[in-house]
Amino acid sequence: MKQYSQMDKAELSALKSELESAFSKHKEKGKKLNMTRGVPSDDQLALCNDMLTCLTADDYKSANGTDCRNYGGLDGIPEVKKIFADLLELTPDEVIVGGNSSLALMFDNVSVNVSHGVRDGKPWQSQGQVKFLCPSPGYDRHFTICNYFHIDMIPIAMGEDGPDMDEIEKLVSSDPLIKGIWCVPKYSNPTGIVYSDETIKRFAKLKPAAADFRIYWDNAYAIHDLGETKKILNIIRLCEEAGNPNMVYVFSSFSKVSFAGASMTCMASSKSNCEYIKQRLTAQTIGPDKLTHLRHALFFKDAANVMAHMEKHAQILRPKFKLVNDKLESHLSGLGIGTWTKPNGGYFVSFDSLDGLAKRVVALCSEAGVALTPAGATYPNGKDPKDSNIRIAPTFPPLGELEEAMEIFCVAVKLASAEKFLNA
Amino acid sequence: MKQYSQMDKAELSALKSELESAFSKHKEKGKKLNMTRGVPSDDQLALCNDMLTCLTADDYKSANGTDCRNYGGLDGIPEVKKIFADLLELTPDEVIVGGNSSLALMFDNVSVNVSHGVRDGKPWQSQGQVKFLCPSPGYDRHFTICNYFHIDMIPIAMGEDGPDMDEIEKLVSSDPLIKGIWCVPKYSNPTGIVYSDETIKRFAKLKPAAADFRIYWDNAYAIHDLGETKKILNIIRLCEEAGNPNMVYVFSSFSKVSFAGASMTCMASSKSNCEYIKQRLTAQTIGPDKLTHLRHALFFKDAANVMAHMEKHAQILRPKFKLVNDKLESHLSGLGIGTWTKPNGGYFVSFDSLDGLAKRVVALCSEAGVALTPAGATYPNGKDPKDSNIRIAPTFPPLGELEEAMEIFCVAVKLASAEKFLNA
């Protein structure tokens, strides 16, 4: 296997012709393959089909006697508050269970802090040009929220153990206009890395210049292990111990546990923060759909069953992640034209092409019918400074389609790389 | 029957003793009766119990093939968009079907107009101290939204045909800081009146000084007739015809059609407004729970069935509204100490005591175990200038309890009135 950088122009030219021919054949097949988003597959959704029918005509009361059909309740029925609390190692009064969208919980939380401020704080919008730290590559929809609220984004480099904590400590302690940071601490979107104990402890011990600085801890993949169950440290307890009890909002979701579009989500924080948030909820909503909560309570019963259920997801997902890695290994290994992650959980594989090729690779894939997340989406404002990061979302397509998509992806990477060296 | 105002002190004093004795007996029973909110009764909820079980394990696709279990879709599945469009006499692209809370739709809409502005408008918050017109008595939760966003509220008198349109036209055309008005056009909360054709036409023809003035048309009781079905004019079409196509947001809800806490709600506006709103929804949420939509689609099938279903609600509600009126008639008629409405639909009876007595009546009721909406709640900032309006919500208690509650209410009104004349 010869590295592309070692090839001369004649070799590269021959290679390019060969790759163009292979690429044309893929194009001719006219496939439509979608790997844009972290979406569960039909198989995964079917794991919960009993939830479609788990209520009988007599099942409408929660454990505390609440009629789940009627109005009432802002923070979830007791059964599901307990499930989330157990999974996150918290108490139920540190948990607010919401509707089907944790994105909505995050959006609302940022919105209210911009317009009204954190508990005992001033509106962020009254304090000047507010900024968030954005470990990158990261989750595009976090960045979209910042964009929507005109919050400046400062990219922070991601490493194997989490974001660059030296940089974060320096910035957070010196700039009172830095009001937040987005974190996906476990199986980070898209790199799949898990924050180390040391990283999480340093987060809890931050000494922000702004008393109203908040960590947005989006634990979207809290229980989404592909292999053995991995526990991360409890950020809420650590913040408490470090004298920062109100500094963190934790978000979690059953979107990739039960039904992606019809699940329940949760926000967790100090009891004091939760009380403050519930005051707003009184003005904002009649509360979440309690029948959906009840379905989850009846189907899952407790946290232990949830964990057992997640192993069924893992059984479906493991072959897909293996296939992606196998294809990348067999086609690209040793060529010096890309690196990629091999995550132990979560929903993504992160691929880094040679600098300047991510947009080209995504465009080539699109020509051949493979839809990928737009290049750059994993960086604030859609701007990947190296134009190298591509998020691969292997969960939705069936194995056969995923194989075809990865074949096309690998040819696209090779072709774009050959072009680059030829034009160098 | 002698009017209280005609009684001399001796008569009043004797009457007061008699009423105090009757009141004490009620208190001794130690009842807990709740008439605070417009909440459907168990009987009404049971009308939809088949919706708890209407999905089979194969029912998860909508008419257009969307898997309702998975992610995707911001404005509702086609079936329920059509049901709302048919009920409101609109087209599906003028309708966004949301989650279980129309309050949340209204809150979000005000929030975004404050922070970002209407389509092609500037943020309301950048334009000075913004105001809303508030026909009063009105719905307390509308006023709470204004309070939350620091929007000044200008009360507008309510008549038999709707709010005082002369006043509204004068204010809206002269003050560019008036950005909105809250309306419950049919069976208005709490007076139960229906806006006349003339009123609705005048709304559509408003010539606001502010290009970003918006009518918040909360058609919460659009199909909630107690007797014959009443149609009001189509405000969206009239606004279109008057050259104000984007001036109105219509809200509607199945909260009092299916399950109060687990229904679906809708926002309707011009196609252009809907498109603008959907752009924001992309940043804000993964979209509404489509399985809840599908349950509604399967249970109700079409608008005609919804209307037939509403007649079942009416059968349950008619005796309650009759009882309230009968009790008020038999106990208070001819005494000159109160007036009340006799609505043909909606969820409330509005009672006006003598000036200055609403708080006292509500407090007396509370002493005897009858919880009412706080006096003043139907006015902006909770301040009823006459302290006379009390909202009676007769839907939730069973008939027997409602009878007891109304007995207590009538004694409380008499006692408070006797006190007033004695102290005059």
Short mmCIF file of C-alpha atoms in Angstrom, two decimals, chain B residues 86-367:
data_model
loop_
_atom_site.label_atom_id
_atom_site.label_comp_id
_atom_site.label_asym_id
_atom_site.label_seq_id
_atom_site.Cartn_x
_atom_site.Cartn_y
_atom_site.Cartn_z
CA ASP B 86 -61.28 21.88 7.79
CA LEU B 87 -62.47 22.93 11.25
CA LEU B 88 -61.01 26.41 10.81
CA GLU B 89 -61.94 26.68 7.11
CA LEU B 90 -58.32 27.11 6.06
CA THR B 91 -55.84 25.28 3.87
CA PRO B 92 -53.30 22.88 5.41
CA ASP B 93 -50.38 25.16 4.53
CA GLU B 94 -51.94 27.84 6.75
CA VAL B 95 -51.81 25.47 9.70
CA ILE B 96 -48.99 24.30 11.99
CA VAL B 97 -50.02 21.48 14.29
CA GLY B 98 -48.01 21.37 17.49
CA GLY B 99 -47.81 19.51 20.76
CA ASN B 100 -50.22 19.37 23.67
CA SER B 101 -50.18 23.03 24.74
CA SER B 102 -51.59 25.98 22.80
CA LEU B 103 -50.35 28.11 25.67
CA ALA B 104 -46.83 27.05 24.68
CA LEU B 105 -47.51 28.09 21.06
CA MET B 106 -48.68 31.51 22.22
CA PHE B 107 -45.82 31.95 24.68
CA ASP B 108 -43.26 31.01 22.02
CA ASN B 109 -44.82 33.28 19.47
CA VAL B 110 -44.74 36.29 21.79
CA SER B 111 -41.21 35.34 22.90
CA VAL B 112 -39.85 35.29 19.36
CA ASN B 113 -41.58 38.51 18.36
CA VAL B 114 -40.10 40.20 21.42
CA SER B 115 -36.58 38.89 20.75
CA HIS B 116 -36.50 38.68 16.94
CA GLY B 117 -39.57 40.45 15.58
CA VAL B 118 -42.33 39.38 13.22
CA ARG B 119 -41.40 38.40 9.69
CA ASP B 120 -39.59 41.38 8.12
CA GLY B 121 -39.98 43.27 11.41
CA LYS B 122 -37.61 44.46 14.10
CA PRO B 123 -37.51 42.87 17.56
CA TRP B 124 -40.29 44.36 19.65
CA GLN B 125 -37.80 44.77 22.48
CA SER B 126 -35.69 47.10 20.35
CA GLN B 127 -38.57 49.53 19.80
CA GLY B 128 -39.30 50.83 23.29
CA GLN B 129 -41.91 49.90 25.88
CA VAL B 130 -44.25 47.66 23.93
CA LYS B 131 -47.96 47.34 24.80
CA PHE B 132 -50.76 44.86 24.26
CA LEU B 133 -54.46 45.58 24.32
CA CYS B 134 -56.26 43.27 26.73
CA PRO B 135 -60.03 42.99 26.43
CA SER B 136 -61.10 42.48 30.03
CA PRO B 137 -62.32 40.47 31.75
CA GLY B 138 -60.17 38.03 29.82
CA TYR B 139 -57.99 34.94 30.10
CA ASP B 140 -55.48 35.23 32.94
CA ARG B 141 -52.79 33.20 31.21
CA HIS B 142 -52.69 35.60 28.28
CA PHE B 143 -51.95 38.36 30.74
CA THR B 144 -49.30 36.23 32.45
CA ILE B 145 -47.43 35.96 29.14
CA CYS B 146 -47.42 39.76 28.82
CA ASN B 147 -46.22 40.08 32.38
CA TYR B 148 -43.44 37.61 31.77
CA PHE B 149 -42.16 39.60 28.79
CA HIS B 150 -42.63 43.00 30.48
CA ILE B 151 -45.29 44.04 27.98
CA ASP B 152 -47.58 46.81 29.25
CA MET B 153 -51.24 45.87 29.21
CA ILE B 154 -54.08 48.23 28.34
CA PRO B 155 -57.48 46.91 29.44
CA ILE B 156 -60.28 47.25 26.88
CA ALA B 157 -63.92 47.03 27.94
CA MET B 158 -65.87 43.97 26.82
CA GLY B 159 -69.43 44.22 25.55
CA GLU B 160 -72.02 41.78 24.24
CA ASP B 161 -70.52 41.79 20.72
CA GLY B 162 -66.86 41.74 21.67
CA PRO B 163 -64.40 44.32 22.91
CA ASP B 164 -64.88 48.06 22.45
CA MET B 165 -63.87 48.43 18.79
CA ASP B 166 -64.00 52.23 18.80
CA GLU B 167 -61.35 52.27 21.48
CA ILE B 168 -59.28 49.56 19.78
CA GLU B 169 -59.35 51.33 16.41
CA LYS B 170 -58.35 54.60 18.03
CA LEU B 171 -55.45 53.14 19.99
CA VAL B 172 -54.11 50.76 17.34
CA SER B 173 -54.09 53.41 14.62
CA SER B 174 -52.33 56.00 16.73
CA ASP B 175 -49.74 54.19 18.84
CA PRO B 176 -46.94 52.28 17.07
CA LEU B 177 -45.89 50.70 20.36
CA ILE B 178 -49.13 48.74 20.55
CA LYS B 179 -47.97 45.46 19.08
CA GLY B 180 -50.73 43.05 19.92
CA ILE B 181 -54.15 42.24 21.28
CA TRP B 182 -55.46 39.12 22.96
CA CYS B 183 -58.81 37.85 21.71
CA VAL B 184 -60.96 34.84 22.56
CA PRO B 185 -63.50 35.42 19.82
CA LYS B 186 -65.94 32.63 20.54
CA TYR B 187 -67.35 31.98 24.01
CA SER B 188 -64.83 34.46 25.34
CA ASN B 189 -63.07 33.54 28.56
CA PRO B 190 -64.76 34.31 30.97
CA THR B 191 -67.83 36.17 29.70
CA GLY B 192 -68.89 33.59 27.14
CA ILE B 193 -69.83 36.20 24.55
CA VAL B 194 -69.26 35.62 20.84
CA TYR B 195 -67.69 38.33 18.71
CA SER B 196 -70.25 39.65 16.22
CA ASP B 197 -69.64 39.67 12.46
CA GLU B 198 -69.29 43.43 12.65
CA THR B 199 -66.63 43.16 15.37
CA ILE B 200 -64.61 40.61 13.44
CA LYS B 201 -64.82 42.67 10.24
CA ARG B 202 -63.57 45.71 12.11
CA PHE B 203 -60.66 43.68 13.48
CA ALA B 204 -59.65 42.62 9.96
CA LYS B 205 -59.81 46.21 8.74
CA LEU B 206 -57.66 47.72 11.48
CA LYS B 207 -55.08 50.18 10.23
CA PRO B 208 -52.32 49.77 12.79
CA ALA B 209 -49.71 52.46 13.28
CA ALA B 210 -47.27 49.57 13.78
CA ALA B 211 -46.64 47.40 10.72
CA ASP B 212 -45.77 44.63 13.17
CA PHE B 213 -49.02 44.79 15.13
CA ARG B 214 -50.52 41.32 15.54
CA ILE B 215 -53.88 39.95 16.62
CA TYR B 216 -53.58 36.92 18.90
CA TRP B 217 -56.84 35.15 18.07
CA ASP B 218 -57.15 32.39 20.65
CA ASN B 219 -60.04 30.40 19.27
CA ALA B 220 -59.93 28.02 22.22
CA TYR B 221 -63.66 27.30 22.08
CA ALA B 222 -64.03 27.19 18.30
CA ILE B 223 -66.25 24.11 18.39
CA HIS B 224 -67.34 24.10 22.02
CA ASP B 225 -71.01 24.90 21.63
CA LEU B 226 -73.52 23.95 24.30
CA GLY B 227 -76.46 24.32 21.95
CA GLU B 228 -76.53 24.73 18.21
CA THR B 229 -73.27 25.07 16.32
CA LYS B 230 -72.30 28.68 15.91
CA LYS B 231 -69.87 29.83 13.22
CA ILE B 232 -67.84 32.97 13.52
CA LEU B 233 -66.34 34.76 10.55
CA ASN B 234 -62.98 33.62 9.22
CA ILE B 235 -60.53 36.22 10.48
CA ILE B 236 -57.66 34.96 8.32
CA ARG B 237 -59.67 35.37 5.11
CA LEU B 238 -61.03 38.75 6.19
CA CYS B 239 -57.54 40.02 7.02
CA GLU B 240 -56.37 38.83 3.61
CA GLU B 241 -59.22 40.67 1.89
CA ALA B 242 -58.55 43.81 3.91
CA GLY B 243 -54.90 43.86 2.83
CA ASN B 244 -53.66 42.71 6.24
CA PRO B 245 -52.73 39.12 5.33
CA ASN B 246 -50.10 38.66 8.03
CA MET B 247 -51.82 40.52 10.88
CA VAL B 248 -53.40 37.61 12.71
CA TYR B 249 -52.24 34.45 14.45
CA VAL B 250 -55.03 31.98 15.18
CA PHE B 251 -54.65 29.42 17.95
CA SER B 252 -56.78 26.37 18.46
CA SER B 253 -56.58 23.26 20.56
CA PHE B 254 -57.97 19.79 21.14
CA SER B 255 -57.36 20.15 24.89
CA LYS B 256 -61.11 20.24 25.46
CA VAL B 257 -61.88 17.88 22.59
CA SER B 258 -59.74 14.85 23.41
CA PHE B 259 -57.43 14.65 26.46
CA ALA B 260 -56.72 17.99 28.13
CA GLY B 261 -53.10 17.09 28.89
CA ALA B 262 -52.34 14.87 25.92
CA SER B 263 -53.95 16.46 22.91
CA MET B 264 -52.72 18.39 19.93
CA THR B 265 -52.86 22.11 19.28
CA CYS B 266 -52.61 24.36 16.31
CA MET B 267 -51.44 27.70 15.16
CA ALA B 268 -52.80 29.11 11.92
CA SER B 269 -51.75 32.13 9.94
CA SER B 270 -50.87 33.24 6.43
CA LYS B 271 -48.69 30.84 4.48
CA SER B 272 -45.93 33.42 4.65
CA ASN B 273 -46.13 33.64 8.45
CA CYS B 274 -46.21 29.85 8.73
CA GLU B 275 -43.06 29.54 6.63
CA TYR B 276 -41.27 32.08 8.79
CA ILE B 277 -42.32 30.26 11.96
CA LYS B 278 -41.18 26.92 10.60
CA GLN B 279 -37.68 28.36 10.08
CA ARG B 280 -37.50 29.04 13.79
CA LEU B 281 -38.94 25.64 14.69
CA THR B 282 -36.00 24.03 12.88
CA ALA B 283 -33.68 25.57 15.46
CA GLN B 284 -36.04 25.05 18.36
CA THR B 285 -37.39 21.53 18.32
CA ILE B 286 -37.42 18.12 16.68
CA GLY B 287 -41.14 18.74 16.09
CA PRO B 288 -44.35 17.61 17.76
CA ASP B 289 -45.12 14.05 18.87
CA LYS B 290 -46.44 12.48 15.68
CA LEU B 291 -47.79 9.37 17.41
CA THR B 292 -50.18 11.62 19.34
CA HIS B 293 -51.18 13.14 16.01
CA LEU B 294 -51.72 9.67 14.58
CA ARG B 295 -53.91 8.66 17.53
CA HIS B 296 -56.07 11.71 16.89
CA ALA B 297 -56.21 10.93 13.17
CA LEU B 298 -57.29 7.34 13.78
CA PHE B 299 -59.79 8.19 16.52
CA PHE B 300 -61.47 11.20 14.90
CA LYS B 301 -60.85 10.47 11.19
CA ASP B 302 -62.28 13.81 10.00
CA ALA B 303 -63.75 17.14 10.99
CA ALA B 304 -67.33 15.89 10.80
CA ASN B 305 -66.59 13.23 13.39
CA VAL B 306 -64.96 15.84 15.59
CA MET B 307 -68.16 17.89 15.48
CA ALA B 308 -70.25 14.82 16.34
CA HIS B 309 -67.89 14.15 19.23
CA MET B 310 -68.37 17.70 20.52
CA GLU B 311 -72.08 17.06 20.87
CA LYS B 312 -71.20 14.35 23.43
CA HIS B 313 -69.23 16.93 25.39
CA ALA B 314 -72.21 19.28 25.18
CA GLN B 315 -74.51 16.61 26.60
CA ILE B 316 -72.28 16.35 29.66
CA LEU B 317 -71.79 20.09 30.05
CA ARG B 318 -75.34 21.35 29.47
CA PRO B 319 -76.71 20.15 32.84
CA LYS B 320 -73.77 21.78 34.64
CA PHE B 321 -74.26 25.16 33.02
CA LYS B 322 -78.02 24.84 33.63
CA LEU B 323 -77.41 24.04 37.28
CA VAL B 324 -75.17 27.08 37.73
CA ASN B 325 -77.76 29.33 36.15
CA ASP B 326 -80.64 27.75 38.08
CA LYS B 327 -78.84 28.21 41.39
CA LEU B 328 -77.96 31.80 40.64
CA GLU B 329 -81.54 32.50 39.51
CA SER B 330 -83.19 30.89 42.48
CA HIS B 331 -80.90 32.38 45.11
CA LEU B 332 -79.90 35.75 43.74
CA SER B 333 -82.49 36.86 41.22
CA GLY B 334 -84.18 40.11 42.12
CA LEU B 335 -81.86 40.91 45.00
CA GLY B 336 -79.81 43.45 43.07
CA ILE B 337 -76.55 41.96 44.27
CA GLY B 338 -75.12 40.35 41.16
CA THR B 339 -75.38 39.70 37.45
CA TRP B 340 -74.10 36.79 35.47
CA THR B 341 -73.74 35.46 31.95
CA LYS B 342 -75.63 32.60 30.36
CA PRO B 343 -73.21 31.43 27.69
CA ASN B 344 -74.07 29.15 24.78
CA GLY B 345 -70.67 27.49 24.88
CA GLY B 346 -67.17 27.60 26.26
CA TYR B 347 -66.10 26.76 29.78
CA PHE B 348 -67.12 29.61 32.05
CA VAL B 349 -69.87 31.64 33.62
CA SER B 350 -68.84 35.17 34.47
CA PHE B 351 -70.35 36.64 37.61
CA ASP B 352 -70.27 40.28 38.61
CA SER B 353 -70.87 41.05 42.24
CA LEU B 354 -71.50 44.52 43.62
CA ASP B 355 -68.39 46.65 43.32
CA GLY B 356 -65.66 45.80 45.78
CA LEU B 357 -66.94 42.36 46.73
CA ALA B 358 -65.26 39.87 44.39
CA LYS B 359 -62.24 39.32 46.65
CA ARG B 360 -64.50 38.96 49.69
CA VAL B 361 -66.76 36.42 47.94
CA VAL B 362 -63.81 34.36 46.76
CA ALA B 363 -62.31 34.47 50.26
CA LEU B 364 -65.59 33.35 51.84
CA CYS B 365 -65.90 30.50 49.35
CA SER B 366 -62.35 29.47 50.15
CA GLU B 367 -63.18 29.39 53.89
#
